[in-house]
CSV table of C-alpha atoms in Angstrom, one decimal:
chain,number,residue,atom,x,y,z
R,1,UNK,CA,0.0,0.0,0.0
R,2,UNK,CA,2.6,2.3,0.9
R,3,UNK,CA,3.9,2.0,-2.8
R,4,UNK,CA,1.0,3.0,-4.5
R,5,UNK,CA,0.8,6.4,-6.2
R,6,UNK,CA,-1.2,8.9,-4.8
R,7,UNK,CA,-3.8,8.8,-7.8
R,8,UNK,CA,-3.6,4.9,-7.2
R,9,UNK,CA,-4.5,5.6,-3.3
R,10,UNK,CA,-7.2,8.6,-4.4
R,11,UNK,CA,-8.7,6.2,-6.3
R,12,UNK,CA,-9.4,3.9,-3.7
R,13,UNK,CA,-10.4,6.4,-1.6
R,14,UNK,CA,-13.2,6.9,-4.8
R,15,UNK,CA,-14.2,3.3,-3.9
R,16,UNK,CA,-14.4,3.6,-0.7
R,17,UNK,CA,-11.6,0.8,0.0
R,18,UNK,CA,-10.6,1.5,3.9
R,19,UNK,CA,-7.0,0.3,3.4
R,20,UNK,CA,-6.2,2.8,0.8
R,21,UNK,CA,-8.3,5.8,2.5
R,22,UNK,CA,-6.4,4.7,5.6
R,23,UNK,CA,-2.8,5.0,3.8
R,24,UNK,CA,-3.8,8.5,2.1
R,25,UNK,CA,-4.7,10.0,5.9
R,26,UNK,CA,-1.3,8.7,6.1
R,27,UNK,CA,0.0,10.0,4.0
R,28,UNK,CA,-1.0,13.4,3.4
R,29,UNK,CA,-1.7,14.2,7.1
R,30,UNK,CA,1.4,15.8,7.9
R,31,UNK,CA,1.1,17.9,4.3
R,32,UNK,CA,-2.5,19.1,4.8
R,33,UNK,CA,-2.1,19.6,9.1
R,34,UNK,CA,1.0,21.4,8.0
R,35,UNK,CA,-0.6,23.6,5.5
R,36,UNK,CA,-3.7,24.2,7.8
R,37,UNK,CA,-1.2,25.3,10.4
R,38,UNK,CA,0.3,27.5,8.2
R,39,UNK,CA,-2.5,30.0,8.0
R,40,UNK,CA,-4.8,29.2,11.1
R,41,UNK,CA,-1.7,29.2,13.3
R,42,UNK,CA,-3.7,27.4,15.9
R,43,UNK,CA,-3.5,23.6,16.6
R,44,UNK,CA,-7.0,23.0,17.8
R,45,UNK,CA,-8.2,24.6,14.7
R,46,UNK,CA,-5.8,23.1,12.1
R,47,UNK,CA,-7.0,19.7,13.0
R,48,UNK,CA,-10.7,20.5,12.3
R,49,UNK,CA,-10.0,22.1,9.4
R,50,UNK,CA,-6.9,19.3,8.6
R,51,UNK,CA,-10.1,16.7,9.1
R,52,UNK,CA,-12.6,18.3,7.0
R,53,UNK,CA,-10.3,18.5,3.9
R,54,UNK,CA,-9.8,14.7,4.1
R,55,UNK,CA,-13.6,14.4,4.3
R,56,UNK,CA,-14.0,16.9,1.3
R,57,UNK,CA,-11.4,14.9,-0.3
R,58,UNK,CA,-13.0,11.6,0.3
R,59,UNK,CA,-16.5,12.7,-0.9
R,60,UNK,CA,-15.1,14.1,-3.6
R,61,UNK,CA,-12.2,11.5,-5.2
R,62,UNK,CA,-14.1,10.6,-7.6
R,63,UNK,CA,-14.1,14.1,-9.2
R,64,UNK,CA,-10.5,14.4,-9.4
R,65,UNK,CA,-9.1,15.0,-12.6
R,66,UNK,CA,-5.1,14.2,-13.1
R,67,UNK,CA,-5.3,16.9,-15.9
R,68,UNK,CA,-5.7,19.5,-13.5
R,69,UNK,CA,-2.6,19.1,-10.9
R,70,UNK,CA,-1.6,16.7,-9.1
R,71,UNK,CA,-2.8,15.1,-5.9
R,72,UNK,CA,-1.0,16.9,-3.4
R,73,UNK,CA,-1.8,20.5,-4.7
R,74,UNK,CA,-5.9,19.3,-5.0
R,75,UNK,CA,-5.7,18.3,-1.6
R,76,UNK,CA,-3.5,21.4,-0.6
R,77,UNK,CA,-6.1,23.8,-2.3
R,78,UNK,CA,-8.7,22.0,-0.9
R,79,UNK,CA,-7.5,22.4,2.9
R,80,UNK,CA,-6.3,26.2,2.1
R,81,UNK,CA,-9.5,27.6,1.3
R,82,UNK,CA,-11.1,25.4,4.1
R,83,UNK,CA,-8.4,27.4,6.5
R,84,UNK,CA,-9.3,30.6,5.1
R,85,UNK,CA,-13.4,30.1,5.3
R,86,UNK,CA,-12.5,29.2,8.3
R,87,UNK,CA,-10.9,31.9,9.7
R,88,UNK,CA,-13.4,34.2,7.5
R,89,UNK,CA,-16.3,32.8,9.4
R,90,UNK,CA,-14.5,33.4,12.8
R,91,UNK,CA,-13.3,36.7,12.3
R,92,UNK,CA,-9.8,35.4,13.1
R,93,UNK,CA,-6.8,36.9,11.4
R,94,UNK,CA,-4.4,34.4,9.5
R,95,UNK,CA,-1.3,33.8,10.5
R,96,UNK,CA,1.6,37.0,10.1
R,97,UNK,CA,2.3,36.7,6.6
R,98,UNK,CA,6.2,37.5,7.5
R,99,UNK,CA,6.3,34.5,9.8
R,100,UNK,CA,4.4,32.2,7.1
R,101,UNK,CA,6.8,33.6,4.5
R,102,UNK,CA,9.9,32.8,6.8
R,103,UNK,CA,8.6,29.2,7.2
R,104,UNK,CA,8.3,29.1,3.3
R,105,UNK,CA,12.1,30.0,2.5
R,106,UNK,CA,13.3,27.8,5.6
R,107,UNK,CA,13.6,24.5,4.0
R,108,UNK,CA,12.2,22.9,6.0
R,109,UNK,CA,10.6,19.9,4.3
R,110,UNK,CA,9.1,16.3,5.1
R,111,UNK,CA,8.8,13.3,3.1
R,112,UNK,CA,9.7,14.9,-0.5
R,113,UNK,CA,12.3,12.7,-2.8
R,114,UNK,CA,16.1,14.1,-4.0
R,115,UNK,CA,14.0,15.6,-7.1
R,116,UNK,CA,10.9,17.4,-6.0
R,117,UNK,CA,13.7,18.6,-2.7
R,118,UNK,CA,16.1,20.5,-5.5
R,119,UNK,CA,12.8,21.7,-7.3
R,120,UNK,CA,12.0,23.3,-3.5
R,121,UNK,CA,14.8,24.4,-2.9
R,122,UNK,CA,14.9,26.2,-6.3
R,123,UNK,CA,11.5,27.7,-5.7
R,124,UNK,CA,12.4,28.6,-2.3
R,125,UNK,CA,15.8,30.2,-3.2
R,126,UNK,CA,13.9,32.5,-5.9
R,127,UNK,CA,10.7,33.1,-3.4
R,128,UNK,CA,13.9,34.1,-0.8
R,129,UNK,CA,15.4,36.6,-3.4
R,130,UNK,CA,12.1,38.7,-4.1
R,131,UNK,CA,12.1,42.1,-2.7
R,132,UNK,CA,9.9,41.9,0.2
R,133,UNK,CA,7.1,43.8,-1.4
R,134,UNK,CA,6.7,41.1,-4.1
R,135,UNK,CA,7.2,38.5,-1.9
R,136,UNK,CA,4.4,39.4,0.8
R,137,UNK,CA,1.3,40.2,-1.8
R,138,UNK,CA,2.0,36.6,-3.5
R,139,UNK,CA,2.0,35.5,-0.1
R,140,UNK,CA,-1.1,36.9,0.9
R,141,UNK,CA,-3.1,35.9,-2.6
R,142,UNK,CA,-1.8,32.4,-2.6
R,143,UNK,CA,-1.6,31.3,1.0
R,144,UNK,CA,-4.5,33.9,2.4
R,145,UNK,CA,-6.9,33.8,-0.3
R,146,UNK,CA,-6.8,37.7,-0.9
R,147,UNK,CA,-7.5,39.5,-3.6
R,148,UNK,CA,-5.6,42.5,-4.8
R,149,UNK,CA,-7.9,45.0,-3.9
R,150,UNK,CA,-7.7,43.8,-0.1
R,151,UNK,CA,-3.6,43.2,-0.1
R,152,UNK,CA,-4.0,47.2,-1.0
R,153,UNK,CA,-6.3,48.3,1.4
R,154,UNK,CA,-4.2,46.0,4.2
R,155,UNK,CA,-0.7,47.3,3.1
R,156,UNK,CA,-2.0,51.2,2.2
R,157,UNK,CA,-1.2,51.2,-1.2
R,158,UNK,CA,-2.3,51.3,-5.2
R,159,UNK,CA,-4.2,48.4,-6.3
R,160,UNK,CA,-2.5,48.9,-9.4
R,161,UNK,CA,1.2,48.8,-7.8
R,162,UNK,CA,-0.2,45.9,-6.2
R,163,UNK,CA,-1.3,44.2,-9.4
R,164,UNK,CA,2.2,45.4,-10.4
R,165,UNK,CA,4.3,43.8,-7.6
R,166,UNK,CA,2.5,40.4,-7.7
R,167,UNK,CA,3.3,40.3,-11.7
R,168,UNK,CA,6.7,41.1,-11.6
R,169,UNK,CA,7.2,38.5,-8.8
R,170,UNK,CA,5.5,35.6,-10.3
R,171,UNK,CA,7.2,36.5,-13.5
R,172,UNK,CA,11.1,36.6,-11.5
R,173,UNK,CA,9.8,33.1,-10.3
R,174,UNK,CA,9.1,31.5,-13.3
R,175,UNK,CA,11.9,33.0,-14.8
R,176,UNK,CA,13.9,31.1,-12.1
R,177,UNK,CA,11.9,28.2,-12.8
R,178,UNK,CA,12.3,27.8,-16.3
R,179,UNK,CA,8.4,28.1,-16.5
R,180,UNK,CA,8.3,30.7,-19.0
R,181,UNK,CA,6.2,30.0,-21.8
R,182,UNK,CA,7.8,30.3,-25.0
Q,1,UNK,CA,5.7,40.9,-28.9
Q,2,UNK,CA,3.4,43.7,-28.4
Q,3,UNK,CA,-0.3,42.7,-26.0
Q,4,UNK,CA,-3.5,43.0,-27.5
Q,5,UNK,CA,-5.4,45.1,-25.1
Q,6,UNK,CA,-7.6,42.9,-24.2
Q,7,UNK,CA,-5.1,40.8,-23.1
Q,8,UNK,CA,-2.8,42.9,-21.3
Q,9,UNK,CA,-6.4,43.7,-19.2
Q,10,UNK,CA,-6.9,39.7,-18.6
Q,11,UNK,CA,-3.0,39.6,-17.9
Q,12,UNK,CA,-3.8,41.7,-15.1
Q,13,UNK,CA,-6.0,39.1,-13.9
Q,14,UNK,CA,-4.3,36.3,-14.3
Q,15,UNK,CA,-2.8,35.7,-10.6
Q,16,UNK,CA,-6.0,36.5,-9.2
Q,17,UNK,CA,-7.3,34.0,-11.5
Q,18,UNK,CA,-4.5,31.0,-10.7
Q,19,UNK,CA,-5.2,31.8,-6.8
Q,20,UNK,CA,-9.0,31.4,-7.5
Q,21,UNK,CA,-9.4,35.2,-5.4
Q,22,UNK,CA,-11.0,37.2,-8.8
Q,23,UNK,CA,-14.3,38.6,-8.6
Q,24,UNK,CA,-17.2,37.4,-10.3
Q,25,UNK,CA,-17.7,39.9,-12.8
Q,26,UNK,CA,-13.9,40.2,-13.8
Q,27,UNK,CA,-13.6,36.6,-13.6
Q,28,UNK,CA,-16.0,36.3,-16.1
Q,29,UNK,CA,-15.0,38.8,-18.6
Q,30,UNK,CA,-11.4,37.0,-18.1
Q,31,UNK,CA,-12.6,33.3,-18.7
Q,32,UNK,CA,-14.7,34.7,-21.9
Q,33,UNK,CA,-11.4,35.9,-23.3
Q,34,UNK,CA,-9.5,33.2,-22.3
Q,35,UNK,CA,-11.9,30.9,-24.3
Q,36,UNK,CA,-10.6,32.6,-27.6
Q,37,UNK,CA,-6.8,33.0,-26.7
Q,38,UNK,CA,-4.3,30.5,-26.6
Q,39,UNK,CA,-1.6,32.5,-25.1
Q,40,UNK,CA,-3.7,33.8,-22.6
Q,41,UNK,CA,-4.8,30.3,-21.5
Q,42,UNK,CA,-0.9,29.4,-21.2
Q,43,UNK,CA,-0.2,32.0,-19.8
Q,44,UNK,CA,-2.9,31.3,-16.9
Q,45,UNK,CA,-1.9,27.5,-17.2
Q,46,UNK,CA,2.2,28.6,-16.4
Q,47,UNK,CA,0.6,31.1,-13.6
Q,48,UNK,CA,-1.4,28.6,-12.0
Q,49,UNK,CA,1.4,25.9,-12.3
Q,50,UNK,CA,4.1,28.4,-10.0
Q,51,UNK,CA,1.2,28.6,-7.3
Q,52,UNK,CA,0.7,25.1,-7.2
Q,53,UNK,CA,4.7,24.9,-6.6
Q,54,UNK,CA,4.4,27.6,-4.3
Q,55,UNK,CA,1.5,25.6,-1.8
Q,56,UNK,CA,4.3,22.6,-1.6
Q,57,UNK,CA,7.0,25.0,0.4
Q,58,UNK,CA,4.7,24.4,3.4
Q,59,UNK,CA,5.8,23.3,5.8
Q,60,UNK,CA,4.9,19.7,7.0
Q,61,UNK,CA,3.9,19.5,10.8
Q,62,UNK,CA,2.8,16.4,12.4
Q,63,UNK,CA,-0.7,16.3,13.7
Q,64,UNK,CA,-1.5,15.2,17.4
Q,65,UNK,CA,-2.1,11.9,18.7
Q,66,UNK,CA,-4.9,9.9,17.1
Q,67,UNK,CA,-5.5,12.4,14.7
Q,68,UNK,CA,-5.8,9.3,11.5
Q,69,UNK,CA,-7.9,7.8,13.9
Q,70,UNK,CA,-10.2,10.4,14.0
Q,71,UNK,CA,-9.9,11.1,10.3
Q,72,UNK,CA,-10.9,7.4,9.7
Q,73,UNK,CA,-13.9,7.5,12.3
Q,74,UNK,CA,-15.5,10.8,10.7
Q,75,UNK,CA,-15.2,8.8,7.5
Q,76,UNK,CA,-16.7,6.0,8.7
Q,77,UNK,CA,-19.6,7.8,9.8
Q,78,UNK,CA,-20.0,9.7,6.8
Q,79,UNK,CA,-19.8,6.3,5.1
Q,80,UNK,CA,-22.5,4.6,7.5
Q,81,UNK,CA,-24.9,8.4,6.9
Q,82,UNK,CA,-25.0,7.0,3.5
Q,83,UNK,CA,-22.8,9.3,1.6
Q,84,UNK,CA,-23.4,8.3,-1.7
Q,85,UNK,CA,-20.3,6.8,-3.9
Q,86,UNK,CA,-19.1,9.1,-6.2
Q,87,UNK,CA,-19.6,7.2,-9.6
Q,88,UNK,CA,-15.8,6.9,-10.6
Q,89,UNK,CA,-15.7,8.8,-14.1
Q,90,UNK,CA,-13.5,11.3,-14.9
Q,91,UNK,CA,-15.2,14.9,-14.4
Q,92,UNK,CA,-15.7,16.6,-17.9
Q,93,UNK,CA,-12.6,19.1,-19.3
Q,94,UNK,CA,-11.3,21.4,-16.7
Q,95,UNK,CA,-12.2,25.0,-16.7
Q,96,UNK,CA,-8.6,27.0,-17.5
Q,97,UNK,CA,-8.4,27.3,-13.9
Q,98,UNK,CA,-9.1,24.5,-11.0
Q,99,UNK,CA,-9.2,26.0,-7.5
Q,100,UNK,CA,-11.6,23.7,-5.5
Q,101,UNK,CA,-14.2,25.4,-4.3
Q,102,UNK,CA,-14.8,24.0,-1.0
Q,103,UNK,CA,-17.0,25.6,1.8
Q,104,UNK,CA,-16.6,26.8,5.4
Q,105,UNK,CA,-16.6,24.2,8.1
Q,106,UNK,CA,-18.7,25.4,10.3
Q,107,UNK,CA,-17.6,26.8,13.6
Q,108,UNK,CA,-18.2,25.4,16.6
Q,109,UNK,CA,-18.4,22.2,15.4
Q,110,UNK,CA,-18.1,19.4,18.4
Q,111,UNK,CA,-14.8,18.1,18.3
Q,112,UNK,CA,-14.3,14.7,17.8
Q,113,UNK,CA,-11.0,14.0,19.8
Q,114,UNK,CA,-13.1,13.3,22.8
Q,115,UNK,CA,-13.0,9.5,21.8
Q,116,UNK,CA,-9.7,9.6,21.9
Q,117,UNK,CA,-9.4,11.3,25.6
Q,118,UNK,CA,-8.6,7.7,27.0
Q,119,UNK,CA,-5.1,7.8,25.4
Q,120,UNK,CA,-2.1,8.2,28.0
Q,121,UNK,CA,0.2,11.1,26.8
Q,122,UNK,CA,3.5,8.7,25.5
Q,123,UNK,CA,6.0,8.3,28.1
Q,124,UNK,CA,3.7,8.5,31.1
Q,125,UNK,CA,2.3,4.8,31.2
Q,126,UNK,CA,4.7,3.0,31.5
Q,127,UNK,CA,3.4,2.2,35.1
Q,128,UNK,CA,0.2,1.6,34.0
Q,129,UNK,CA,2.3,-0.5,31.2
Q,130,UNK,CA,3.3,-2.6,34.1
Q,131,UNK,CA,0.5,-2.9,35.4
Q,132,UNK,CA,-1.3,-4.6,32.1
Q,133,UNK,CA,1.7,-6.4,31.6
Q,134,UNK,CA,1.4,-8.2,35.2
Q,135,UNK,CA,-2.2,-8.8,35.1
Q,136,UNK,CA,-1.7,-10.5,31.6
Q,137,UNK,CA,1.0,-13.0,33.0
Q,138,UNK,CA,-1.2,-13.9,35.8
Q,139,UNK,CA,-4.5,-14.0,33.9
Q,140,UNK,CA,-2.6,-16.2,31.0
Q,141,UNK,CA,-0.8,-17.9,33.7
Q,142,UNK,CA,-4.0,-19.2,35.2
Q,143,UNK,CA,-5.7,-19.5,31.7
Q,144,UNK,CA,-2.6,-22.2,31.0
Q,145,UNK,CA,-3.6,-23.9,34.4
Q,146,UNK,CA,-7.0,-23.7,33.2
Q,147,UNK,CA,-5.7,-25.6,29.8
Q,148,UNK,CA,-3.8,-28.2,31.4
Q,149,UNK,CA,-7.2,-28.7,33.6
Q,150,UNK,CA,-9.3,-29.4,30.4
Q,151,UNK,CA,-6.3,-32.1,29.4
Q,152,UNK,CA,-7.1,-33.8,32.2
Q,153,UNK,CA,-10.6,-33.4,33.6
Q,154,UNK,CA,-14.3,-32.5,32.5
Q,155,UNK,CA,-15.6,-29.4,30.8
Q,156,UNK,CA,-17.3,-28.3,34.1
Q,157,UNK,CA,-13.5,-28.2,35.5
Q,158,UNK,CA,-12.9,-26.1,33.0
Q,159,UNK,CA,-15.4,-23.6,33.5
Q,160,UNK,CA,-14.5,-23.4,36.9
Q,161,UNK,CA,-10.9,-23.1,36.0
Q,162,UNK,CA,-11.9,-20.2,33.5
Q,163,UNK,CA,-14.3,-18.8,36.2
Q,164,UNK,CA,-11.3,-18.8,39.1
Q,165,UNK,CA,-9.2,-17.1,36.7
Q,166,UNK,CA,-11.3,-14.4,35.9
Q,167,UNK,CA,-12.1,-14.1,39.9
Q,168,UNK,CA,-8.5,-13.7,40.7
Q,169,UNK,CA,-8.0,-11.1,37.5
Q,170,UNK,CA,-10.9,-8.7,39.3
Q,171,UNK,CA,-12.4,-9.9,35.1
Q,172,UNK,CA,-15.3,-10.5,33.7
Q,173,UNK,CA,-13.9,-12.1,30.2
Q,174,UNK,CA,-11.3,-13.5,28.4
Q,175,UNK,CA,-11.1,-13.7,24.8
Q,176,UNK,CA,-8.5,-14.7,22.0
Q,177,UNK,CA,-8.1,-14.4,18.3
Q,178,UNK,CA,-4.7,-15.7,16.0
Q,179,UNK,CA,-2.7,-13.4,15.2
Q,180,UNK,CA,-2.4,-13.6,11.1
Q,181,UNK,CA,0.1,-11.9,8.9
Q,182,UNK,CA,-1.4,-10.9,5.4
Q,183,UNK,CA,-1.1,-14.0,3.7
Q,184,UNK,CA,-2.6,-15.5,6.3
Q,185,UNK,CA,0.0,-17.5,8.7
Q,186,UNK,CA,-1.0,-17.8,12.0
Q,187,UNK,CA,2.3,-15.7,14.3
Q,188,UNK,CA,0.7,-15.7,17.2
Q,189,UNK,CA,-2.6,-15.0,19.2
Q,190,UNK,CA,-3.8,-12.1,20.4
Q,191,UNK,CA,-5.8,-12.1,24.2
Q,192,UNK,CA,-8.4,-9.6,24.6
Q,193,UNK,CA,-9.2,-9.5,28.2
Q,194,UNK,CA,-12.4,-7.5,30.0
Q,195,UNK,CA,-11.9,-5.9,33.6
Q,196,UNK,CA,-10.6,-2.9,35.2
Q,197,UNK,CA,-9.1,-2.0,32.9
Q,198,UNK,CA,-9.5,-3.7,30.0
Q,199,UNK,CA,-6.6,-4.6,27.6
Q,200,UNK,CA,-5.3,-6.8,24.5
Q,201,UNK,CA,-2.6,-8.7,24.9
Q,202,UNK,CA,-0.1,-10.4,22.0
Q,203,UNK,CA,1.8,-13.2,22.6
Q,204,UNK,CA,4.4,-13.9,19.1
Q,205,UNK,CA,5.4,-17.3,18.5
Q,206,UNK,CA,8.2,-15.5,16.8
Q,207,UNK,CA,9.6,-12.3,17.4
Q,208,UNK,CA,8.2,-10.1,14.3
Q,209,UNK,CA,10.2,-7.7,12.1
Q,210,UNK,CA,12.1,-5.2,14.1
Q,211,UNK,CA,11.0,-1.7,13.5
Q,212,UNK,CA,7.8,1.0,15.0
Q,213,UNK,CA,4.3,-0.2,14.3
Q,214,UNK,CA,1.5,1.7,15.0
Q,215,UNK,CA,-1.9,-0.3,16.7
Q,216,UNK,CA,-5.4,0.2,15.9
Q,217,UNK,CA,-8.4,-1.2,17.1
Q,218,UNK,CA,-11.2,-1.3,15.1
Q,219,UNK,CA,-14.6,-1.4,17.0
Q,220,UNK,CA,-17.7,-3.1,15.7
Q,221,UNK,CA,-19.2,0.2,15.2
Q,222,UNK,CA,-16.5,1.3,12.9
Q,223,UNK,CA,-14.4,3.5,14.9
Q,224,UNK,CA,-10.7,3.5,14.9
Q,225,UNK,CA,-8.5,4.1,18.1
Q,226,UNK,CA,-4.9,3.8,18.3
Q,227,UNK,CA,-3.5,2.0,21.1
Q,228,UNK,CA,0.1,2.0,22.5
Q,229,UNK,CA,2.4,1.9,19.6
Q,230,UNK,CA,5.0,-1.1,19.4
Q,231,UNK,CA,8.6,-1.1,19.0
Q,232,UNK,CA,9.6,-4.4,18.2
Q,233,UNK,CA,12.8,-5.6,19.1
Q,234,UNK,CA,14.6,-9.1,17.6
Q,235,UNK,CA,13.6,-10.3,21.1
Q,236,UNK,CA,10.2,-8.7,21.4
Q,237,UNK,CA,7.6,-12.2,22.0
Q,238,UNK,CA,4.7,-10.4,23.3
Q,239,UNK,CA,2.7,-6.8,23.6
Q,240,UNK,CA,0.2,-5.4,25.4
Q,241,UNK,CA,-2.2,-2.5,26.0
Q,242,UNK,CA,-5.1,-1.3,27.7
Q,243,UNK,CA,-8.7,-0.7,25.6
Q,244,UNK,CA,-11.1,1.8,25.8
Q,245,UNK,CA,-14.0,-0.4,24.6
Q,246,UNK,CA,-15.7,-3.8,25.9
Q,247,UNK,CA,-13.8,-7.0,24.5
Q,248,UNK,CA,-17.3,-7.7,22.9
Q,249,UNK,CA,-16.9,-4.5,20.9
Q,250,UNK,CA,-13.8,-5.5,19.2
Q,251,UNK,CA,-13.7,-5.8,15.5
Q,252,UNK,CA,-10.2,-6.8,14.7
Q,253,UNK,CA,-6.4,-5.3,16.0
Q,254,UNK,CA,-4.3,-4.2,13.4
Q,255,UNK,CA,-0.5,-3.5,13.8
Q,256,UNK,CA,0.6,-1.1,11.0
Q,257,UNK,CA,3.7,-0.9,9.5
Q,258,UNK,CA,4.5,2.0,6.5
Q,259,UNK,CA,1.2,2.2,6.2
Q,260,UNK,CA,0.4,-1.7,5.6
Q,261,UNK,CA,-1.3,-3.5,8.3
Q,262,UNK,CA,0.9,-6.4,8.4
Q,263,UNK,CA,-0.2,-8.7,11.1
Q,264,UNK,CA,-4.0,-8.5,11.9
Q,265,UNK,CA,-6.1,-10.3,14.8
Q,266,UNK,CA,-10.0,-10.6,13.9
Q,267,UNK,CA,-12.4,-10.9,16.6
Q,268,UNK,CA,-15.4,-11.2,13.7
């Protein structure tokens, strides 16, 4: 079980089989606890919201289409907009973008292999070199769900230099990445 | 290459459209251009790409105790409420972008870790560790003089054998189960024992692979509880741990190693 692929395990899940439903929990936990962590920034919450992504993900398997991204980023989107309806609903502030950004560029990593760990640690060296007002809009669109009109009104300035900022940082990114479209 | 106004104003768009944060009417002005240009689309595809890289730099944090267990449990109630099985075809083509929409879980919500209270912080049990581990020598002590009772005198002997064992144990039950790896072979047996408190107890007629396995009890009425984990040794012949539901309640015992559960003890 522990060999399958994740698409192998999701669609299992699909099924309903309890063996592989019980080795995706197990596998992803860490992942999705981590990334509910990231923006809650409270334990007791991140494992309710941690739990309802699995369930999302488990009434949903079915749905999943490969063409679309993989596995880990469905169920990381999934459990990221759970954290930030979440916090919406609870009037909570998300975590301090600066501290979720220093725990992006740390490097600290789990259970990735020698090849995704060098693509990481590409990403994170390019995220690391951004300016800081790049870095913290993407931050807050892609981690807090904001749009740019609310990353101006929260930092106090244009929406257009916002639009700006989160352009030319995505674009330095890619660039780094080799992404670029020719 | 010089933008085509229309796209430079989608262009604009396009990171709030990867991060799935655009408003409704620009969104749809966006996705009605992006259905009649092809570099748009990439570009949108490249955009939502990088953010999908970016949500992988987090962090991975363990969660607490019991946490799968709980997982497993809400699933298992979902699955008994009758959740209907998604009917396993692909969904049709993707839209050019593929945030989930997912809504709020409500707040409030009772928590769920409560079945899972029972569970001794690690490290602070090992008296209580002790403790099981004594009463499971004496209780399979006096089951084996019970045995040797049977070998040589009537069933009634037996019962009262059974019934002085249980006496001396402060229990009210003793049952077992073989222990069975996947393909089946019979390792050892597994003693499932009801008093104050009430534990499980595995004897190995071999000591199993070294290494961490994790234990789960799975109750008739499909929830999932971890028990005390169990480091096996080369010289490890037996196991034990206390249960937070009656023996009669037991489904099977599962001990779980990288994610397989490799030896299994089924209580039917």
């Amino acid at each position: 079980m522990g060999a399958l692929t994740d698409e192998s395990l999701l669609a299992g899940m699909a099924t309903r089989d309890p063996e592989a439903t019980a080795a995706f929990v197990r596998r992803y936990q860490s992942r999705v606890f981590g990334m509910a962590m990231a923006i809650v920034g409270s334990r007791a919450v991140a494992e309710e919201v941690a739990q309802e992504a699995f369930v999302r993900a488990w009434r949903h398997a079915a749905t999943y289409d490969p063409r679309r991204g993989r596995v880990a980023t469905w169920l990381l989107t999934i459990t990221r907009n759970l954290a930030i309806d979440t916090l919406r609903l609870r009037g909570e502030r998300p975590m301090d973008p600066h501290v979720l950004t220093a725990a992006l560029v740390s490097g600290e990593s789990g259970t990735e292999t020698a090849s995704d760990y060098a693509e990481r640690e590409h990403l994170r060296t390019a995220l690391r070199a951004l300016p800081p007002e790049q870095r913290t809009p993407i931050v807050l669109s892609v981690f807090h769900g904001m749009t740019a009109r609310e990353i101006a009104e929260k930092e106090g300035i244009p929406l257009g230099t916002v639009k700006t900022r989160i352009r030319r940082g995505l674009a330095k990114l890619r660039d780094v990445l080799g992404v670029v479209d020719d | 290459m010089t933008e085509r106004p229309e796209c430079a104003v989608t262009r604009q768009l396009v990171p709030e459209l990867a991060a799935g944060t655009a408003a409704g009417d620009e969104r749809a002005d966006a996705l009605a251009h992006l259905g009649r240009c092809l570099d748009c689309r990439r570009e949108l595809a490249a955009t939502t790409d990088l953010m999908d890289e970016l949500l992988l730099l987090v962090p991975e944090e363990e969660p607490g105790t019991g946490f799968e267990c709980s997982v497993l449990a809400r699933l298992n109630e979902e699955d008994d409420a009758g959740a209907p099985v998604p009917s396993p075809v692909p969904s049709p083509v993707p839209a050019p972008t593929a945030p989930v929409a997912a809504s709020a879980v409500p707040p409030g919500r009772p928590s769920r870790w409560s079945r899972l209270a029972w569970l001794p912080p690690p490290g602070r049990n090992r008296l209580t560790l002790l403790g099981v581990v004594a009463a499971a020598t004496v209780a399979l002590a006096l089951l084996a003089a019970g045995l040797v009772w049977r070998a040589t005198e009537d069933d009634r002997e037996l019962a009262a054998a059974y019934r002085h064992t249980l006496e001396v144990a402060h229990g009210q039950g003793l049952s077992a189960a073989p222990l069975r790896t996947r393909k089946g072979t019979e390792i050892g047996t597994l003693f499932a024992y009801q008093g104050e408190p009430s534990w499980v107890y595995a004897t190995f007629r071999s000591p199993p692979d070294p290494g961490n396995y994790q234990v789960h009890l799975l109750s008739k009425d499909g929830r999932c509880l971890a028990l005390r984990p169990f480091e096996a040794s080369t010289k490890a012949i037996a196991w034990g741990g206390k249960i937070p539901v009656r023996v009669s309640d037991i489904q099977s015992v599962a001990f779980i190693q990288s994610d397989t559960p490799v030896l299994t003890a089924h209580f039917g």
